[in-house]
């Protein structure tokens, strides 16, 4: 018999310091960034268009400042989810209603890109948990599909129930992802494209947020993708997370 004992106190302490540092820095940067965005909006509103070069510079500054605000929002949300200190709101989330709203938002985001976005729902759609967190996780998966699927591509959302529990899935026929990237997709800031091209937007934190939301709801994330054929992201929730509709037994 062999027993191996390892003291991980220092590693846990360092991890806590990292989380605290990210949360504190993100919080402190919000105020000065809000001031910058406010003044940039004022300058753009007052611009008469007589100096195109100046106007273009202001627009680029505003775009990047708003991107930084989005990054800070995601960092703060991820820090809250990772800390586990925040008590989860025990609500009953109507998945059907939430997904119908997300489908409309996705079609608006797609706009002239012409994606075919379908929604299929079956079974019990009432889920115990935080509506805000679950909506955030589902929207991250759906909006990623819209961003990375080629124009005219097909995107399908699906919710179904079986004896194992409730399941949500987003699939597309986009470019797909190489298998070597799949295990690392839920890491903070991990990008398949090493150039970190900002053309598609995003913060690189979406899938990390999805992973932590699912952990807080006893769920798990499965990712399947084939290069050149598309991707499928599936969220699985245990049966005890499903809620009964009023008046049913």
PDB file of N, CA and C in Angstrom, residues 166-205:
ATOM      1  N   UNK A 166     -32.775  17.421 -17.576  1.00  0.00           N
ATOM      2  CA  UNK A 166     -33.032  18.386 -18.636  1.00  0.00           C
ATOM      3  C   UNK A 166     -31.767  18.684 -19.415  1.00  0.00           C
ATOM      4  N   UNK A 167     -31.923  18.964 -20.691  1.00  0.00           N
ATOM      5  CA  UNK A 167     -30.760  19.155 -21.556  1.00  0.00           C
ATOM      6  C   UNK A 167     -30.989  20.331 -22.511  1.00  0.00           C
ATOM      7  N   UNK A 168     -29.957  21.158 -22.650  1.00  0.00           N
ATOM      8  CA  UNK A 168     -29.992  22.269 -23.599  1.00  0.00           C
ATOM      9  C   UNK A 168     -28.813  22.128 -24.546  1.00  0.00           C
ATOM     10  N   UNK A 169     -29.061  22.349 -25.828  1.00  0.00           N
ATOM     11  CA  UNK A 169     -28.006  22.141 -26.825  1.00  0.00           C
ATOM     12  C   UNK A 169     -28.053  23.227 -27.892  1.00  0.00           C
ATOM     13  N   UNK A 170     -26.869  23.702 -28.266  1.00  0.00           N
ATOM     14  CA  UNK A 170     -26.726  24.624 -29.397  1.00  0.00           C
ATOM     15  C   UNK A 170     -25.805  23.958 -30.413  1.00  0.00           C
ATOM     16  N   UNK A 171     -26.283  23.793 -31.631  1.00  0.00           N
ATOM     17  CA  UNK A 171     -25.458  23.178 -32.676  1.00  0.00           C
ATOM     18  C   UNK A 171     -25.448  24.078 -33.904  1.00  0.00           C
ATOM     19  N   UNK A 172     -24.377  23.997 -34.671  1.00  0.00           N
ATOM     20  CA  UNK A 172     -24.261  24.807 -35.888  1.00  0.00           C
ATOM     21  C   UNK A 172     -23.493  24.033 -36.948  1.00  0.00           C
ATOM     22  N   UNK A 173     -23.514  24.541 -38.178  1.00  0.00           N
ATOM     23  CA  UNK A 173     -22.738  23.934 -39.264  1.00  0.00           C
ATOM     24  C   UNK A 173     -21.602  24.864 -39.664  1.00  0.00           C
ATOM     25  N   UNK A 174     -21.015  25.530 -38.665  1.00  0.00           N
ATOM     26  CA  UNK A 174     -19.927  26.478 -38.888  1.00  0.00           C
ATOM     27  C   UNK A 174     -18.599  25.807 -39.177  1.00  0.00           C
ATOM     28  N   UNK A 175     -17.497  26.536 -38.983  1.00  0.00           N
ATOM     29  CA  UNK A 175     -16.177  26.020 -39.364  1.00  0.00           C
ATOM     30  C   UNK A 175     -15.663  24.888 -38.486  1.00  0.00           C
ATOM     31  N   UNK A 176     -16.244  24.711 -37.305  1.00  0.00           N
ATOM     32  CA  UNK A 176     -15.772  23.652 -36.421  1.00  0.00           C
ATOM     33  C   UNK A 176     -14.475  24.019 -35.708  1.00  0.00           C
ATOM     34  N   UNK A 177     -14.067  23.149 -34.789  1.00  0.00           N
ATOM     35  CA  UNK A 177     -12.887  23.395 -33.958  1.00  0.00           C
ATOM     36  C   UNK A 177     -12.020  22.144 -33.957  1.00  0.00           C
ATOM     37  N   UNK A 178     -10.716  22.320 -34.076  1.00  0.00           N
ATOM     38  CA  UNK A 178      -9.804  21.172 -34.015  1.00  0.00           C
ATOM     39  C   UNK A 178      -9.904  20.485 -32.660  1.00  0.00           C
ATOM     40  N   UNK A 179      -9.781  19.171 -32.672  1.00  0.00           N
ATOM     41  CA  UNK A 179      -9.951  18.370 -31.458  1.00  0.00           C
ATOM     42  C   UNK A 179      -8.960  18.768 -30.364  1.00  0.00           C
ATOM     43  N   UNK A 180      -7.755  19.187 -30.744  1.00  0.00           N
ATOM     44  CA  UNK A 180      -6.737  19.522 -29.736  1.00  0.00           C
ATOM     45  C   UNK A 180      -7.126  20.735 -28.900  1.00  0.00           C
ATOM     46  N   UNK A 181      -8.039  21.569 -29.408  1.00  0.00           N
ATOM     47  CA  UNK A 181      -8.455  22.761 -28.669  1.00  0.00           C
ATOM     48  C   UNK A 181      -9.576  22.479 -27.669  1.00  0.00           C
ATOM     49  N   UNK A 182     -10.344  21.427 -27.888  1.00  0.00           N
ATOM     50  CA  UNK A 182     -11.569  21.202 -27.120  1.00  0.00           C
ATOM     51  C   UNK A 182     -11.364  21.150 -25.603  1.00  0.00           C
ATOM     52  N   UNK A 183     -10.335  20.464 -25.088  1.00  0.00           N
ATOM     53  CA  UNK A 183     -10.193  20.401 -23.624  1.00  0.00           C
ATOM     54  C   UNK A 183      -9.923  21.752 -22.964  1.00  0.00           C
ATOM     55  N   UNK A 184      -9.468  22.745 -23.736  1.00  0.00           N
ATOM     56  CA  UNK A 184      -9.074  24.027 -23.146  1.00  0.00           C
ATOM     57  C   UNK A 184     -10.061  25.159 -23.423  1.00  0.00           C
ATOM     58  N   UNK A 185     -11.158  24.862 -24.089  1.00  0.00           N
ATOM     59  CA  UNK A 185     -12.078  25.921 -24.506  1.00  0.00           C
ATOM     60  C   UNK A 185     -12.687  26.685 -23.339  1.00  0.00           C
ATOM     61  N   UNK A 186     -12.840  26.037 -22.176  1.00  0.00           N
ATOM     62  CA  UNK A 186     -13.482  26.702 -21.040  1.00  0.00           C
ATOM     63  C   UNK A 186     -12.478  27.441 -20.161  1.00  0.00           C
ATOM     64  N   UNK A 187     -11.214  27.503 -20.569  1.00  0.00           N
ATOM     65  CA  UNK A 187     -10.226  28.274 -19.813  1.00  0.00           C
ATOM     66  C   UNK A 187     -10.428  29.769 -20.067  1.00  0.00           C
ATOM     67  N   UNK A 188     -10.079  30.576 -19.073  1.00  0.00           N
ATOM     68  CA  UNK A 188     -10.159  32.029 -19.246  1.00  0.00           C
ATOM     69  C   UNK A 188      -9.280  32.475 -20.404  1.00  0.00           C
ATOM     70  N   UNK A 189      -9.848  33.290 -21.274  1.00  0.00           N
ATOM     71  CA  UNK A 189      -9.136  33.953 -22.373  1.00  0.00           C
ATOM     72  C   UNK A 189      -8.552  32.999 -23.406  1.00  0.00           C
ATOM     73  N   UNK A 190      -8.865  31.717 -23.312  1.00  0.00           N
ATOM     74  CA  UNK A 190      -8.325  30.799 -24.320  1.00  0.00           C
ATOM     75  C   UNK A 190      -9.048  31.011 -25.637  1.00  0.00           C
ATOM     76  N   UNK A 191      -8.278  31.170 -26.698  1.00  0.00           N
ATOM     77  CA  UNK A 191      -8.869  31.383 -28.024  1.00  0.00           C
ATOM     78  C   UNK A 191      -8.278  30.373 -28.998  1.00  0.00           C
ATOM     79  N   UNK A 192      -9.141  29.834 -29.859  1.00  0.00           N
ATOM     80  CA  UNK A 192      -8.680  28.917 -30.892  1.00  0.00           C
ATOM     81  C   UNK A 192      -7.771  29.648 -31.868  1.00  0.00           C
ATOM     82  N   UNK A 193      -8.131  30.903 -32.172  1.00  0.00           N
ATOM     83  CA  UNK A 193      -7.321  31.739 -33.065  1.00  0.00           C
ATOM     84  C   UNK A 193      -6.265  32.452 -32.239  1.00  0.00           C
ATOM     85  N   UNK A 194      -4.982  32.072 -32.366  1.00  0.00           N
ATOM     86  CA  UNK A 194      -3.948  32.686 -31.541  1.00  0.00           C
ATOM     87  C   UNK A 194      -3.732  34.163 -31.807  1.00  0.00           C
ATOM     88  N   UNK A 195      -4.232  34.663 -32.944  1.00  0.00           N
ATOM     89  CA  UNK A 195      -4.054  36.082 -33.253  1.00  0.00           C
ATOM     90  C   UNK A 195      -4.941  36.969 -32.404  1.00  0.00           C
ATOM     91  N   UNK A 196      -5.910  36.361 -31.671  1.00  0.00           N
ATOM     92  CA  UNK A 196      -6.854  37.126 -30.852  1.00  0.00           C
ATOM     93  C   UNK A 196      -7.543  38.212 -31.673  1.00  0.00           C
ATOM     94  N   UNK A 197      -7.956  37.847 -32.852  1.00  0.00           N
ATOM     95  CA  UNK A 197      -8.646  38.779 -33.736  1.00  0.00           C
ATOM     96  C   UNK A 197      -9.919  39.285 -33.065  1.00  0.00           C
ATOM     97  N   UNK A 198     -10.060  40.597 -32.980  1.00  0.00           N
ATOM     98  CA  UNK A 198     -11.209  41.187 -32.290  1.00  0.00           C
ATOM     99  C   UNK A 198     -12.376  41.467 -33.231  1.00  0.00           C
ATOM    100  N   UNK A 199     -12.285  41.017 -34.477  1.00  0.00           N
ATOM    101  CA  UNK A 199     -13.337  41.323 -35.449  1.00  0.00           C
ATOM    102  C   UNK A 199     -14.690  40.773 -35.017  1.00  0.00           C
ATOM    103  N   UNK A 200     -14.677  39.614 -34.325  1.00  0.00           N
ATOM    104  CA  UNK A 200     -15.942  39.013 -33.909  1.00  0.00           C
ATOM    105  C   UNK A 200     -16.377  39.491 -32.540  1.00  0.00           C
ATOM    106  N   UNK A 201     -15.585  40.333 -31.884  1.00  0.00           N
ATOM    107  CA  UNK A 201     -15.942  40.803 -30.551  1.00  0.00           C
ATOM    108  C   UNK A 201     -15.709  39.721 -29.520  1.00  0.00           C
ATOM    109  N   UNK A 202     -16.318  39.892 -28.343  1.00  0.00           N
ATOM    110  CA  UNK A 202     -16.165  38.885 -27.305  1.00  0.00           C
ATOM    111  C   UNK A 202     -14.980  39.164 -26.411  1.00  0.00           C
ATOM    112  N   UNK A 203     -14.986  38.488 -25.258  1.00  0.00           N
ATOM    113  CA  UNK A 203     -13.938  38.725 -24.262  1.00  0.00           C
ATOM    114  C   UNK A 203     -13.080  37.502 -24.006  1.00  0.00           C
ATOM    115  N   UNK A 204     -13.447  36.360 -24.563  1.00  0.00           N
ATOM    116  CA  UNK A 204     -12.709  35.137 -24.282  1.00  0.00           C
ATOM    117  C   UNK A 204     -13.069  34.523 -22.944  1.00  0.00           C
ATOM    118  N   UNK A 205     -14.159  35.000 -22.324  1.00  0.00           N
ATOM    119  CA  UNK A 205     -14.573  34.502 -21.009  1.00  0.00           C
ATOM    120  C   UNK A 205     -15.920  33.773 -21.056  1.00  0.00           C
TER     121      UNK A 205
END
